[in-house]
CSV table of C-alpha atoms in Angstrom, one decimal:
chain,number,residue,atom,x,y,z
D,122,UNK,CA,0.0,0.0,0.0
D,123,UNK,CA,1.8,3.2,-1.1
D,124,UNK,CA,1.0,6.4,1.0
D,125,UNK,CA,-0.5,9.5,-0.6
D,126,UNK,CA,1.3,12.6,-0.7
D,127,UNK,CA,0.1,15.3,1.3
D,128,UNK,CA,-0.4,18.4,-0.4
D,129,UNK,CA,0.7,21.7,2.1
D,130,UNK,CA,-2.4,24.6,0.9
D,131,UNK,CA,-1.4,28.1,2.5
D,132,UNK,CA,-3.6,29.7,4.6
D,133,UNK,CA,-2.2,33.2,3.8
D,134,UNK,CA,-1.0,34.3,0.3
D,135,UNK,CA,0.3,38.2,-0.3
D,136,UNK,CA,-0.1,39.1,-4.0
D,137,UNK,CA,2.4,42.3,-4.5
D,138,UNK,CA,1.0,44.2,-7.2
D,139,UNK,CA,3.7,45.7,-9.8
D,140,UNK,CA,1.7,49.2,-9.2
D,141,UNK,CA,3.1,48.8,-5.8
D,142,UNK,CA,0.2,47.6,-4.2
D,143,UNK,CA,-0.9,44.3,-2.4
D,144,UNK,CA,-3.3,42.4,-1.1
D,145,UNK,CA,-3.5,40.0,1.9
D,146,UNK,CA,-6.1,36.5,1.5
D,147,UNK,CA,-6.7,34.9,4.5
D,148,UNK,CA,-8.1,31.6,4.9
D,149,UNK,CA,-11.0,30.1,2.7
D,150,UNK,CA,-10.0,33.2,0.0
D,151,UNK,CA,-6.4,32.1,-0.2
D,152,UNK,CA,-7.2,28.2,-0.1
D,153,UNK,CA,-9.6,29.0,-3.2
D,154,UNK,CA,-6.7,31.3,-4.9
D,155,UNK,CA,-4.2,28.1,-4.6
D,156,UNK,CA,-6.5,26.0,-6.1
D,157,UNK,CA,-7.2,27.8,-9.0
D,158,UNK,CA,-3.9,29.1,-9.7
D,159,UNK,CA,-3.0,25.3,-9.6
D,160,UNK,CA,-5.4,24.2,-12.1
D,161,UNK,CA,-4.2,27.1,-14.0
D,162,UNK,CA,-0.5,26.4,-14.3
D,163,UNK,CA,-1.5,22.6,-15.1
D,164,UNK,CA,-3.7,23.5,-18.1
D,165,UNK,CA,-1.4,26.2,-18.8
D,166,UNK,CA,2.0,24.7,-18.9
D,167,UNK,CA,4.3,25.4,-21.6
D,168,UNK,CA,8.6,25.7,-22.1
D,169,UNK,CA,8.3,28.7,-21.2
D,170,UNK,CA,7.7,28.2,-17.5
D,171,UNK,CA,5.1,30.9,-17.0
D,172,UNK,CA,1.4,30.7,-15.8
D,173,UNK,CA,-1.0,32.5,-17.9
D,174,UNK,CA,-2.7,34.8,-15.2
D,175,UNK,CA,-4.9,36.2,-17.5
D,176,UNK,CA,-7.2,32.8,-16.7
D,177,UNK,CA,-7.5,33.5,-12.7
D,178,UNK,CA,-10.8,34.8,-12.0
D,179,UNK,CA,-9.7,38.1,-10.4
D,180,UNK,CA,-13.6,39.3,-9.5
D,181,UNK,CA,-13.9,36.2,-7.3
D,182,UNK,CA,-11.2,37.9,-4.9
């Protein structure tokens, strides 16, 4: 029987603005940012190493 690996979800999560700004999500907010930033970077994978962050649903934060 092979164990499954935990994952580790934040409970916190700053995202620094390049206009200077920021903005703190606390619990249930930032677990639901994780997630979906995950599923973007898995459909979004490419050589290039960067995650399209045009597909995060910004109005849901």
């Amino acid at each position: 029987m092979t164990e499954s690996k935990k994952e580790r979800i934040p409970t916190e999560i700053t995202l620094k603005f390049m206009t200077g700004g920021k903005k703190v999500l606390r619990g249930q907010e930032a677990i639901d940012f994780y997630r979906q930033a995950k599923v973007v970077r898995e459909r979004e994978k490419d050589n290039s190493g960067f995650t399209d962050v045009d597909n995060i649903d910004w109005e849901k934060l």
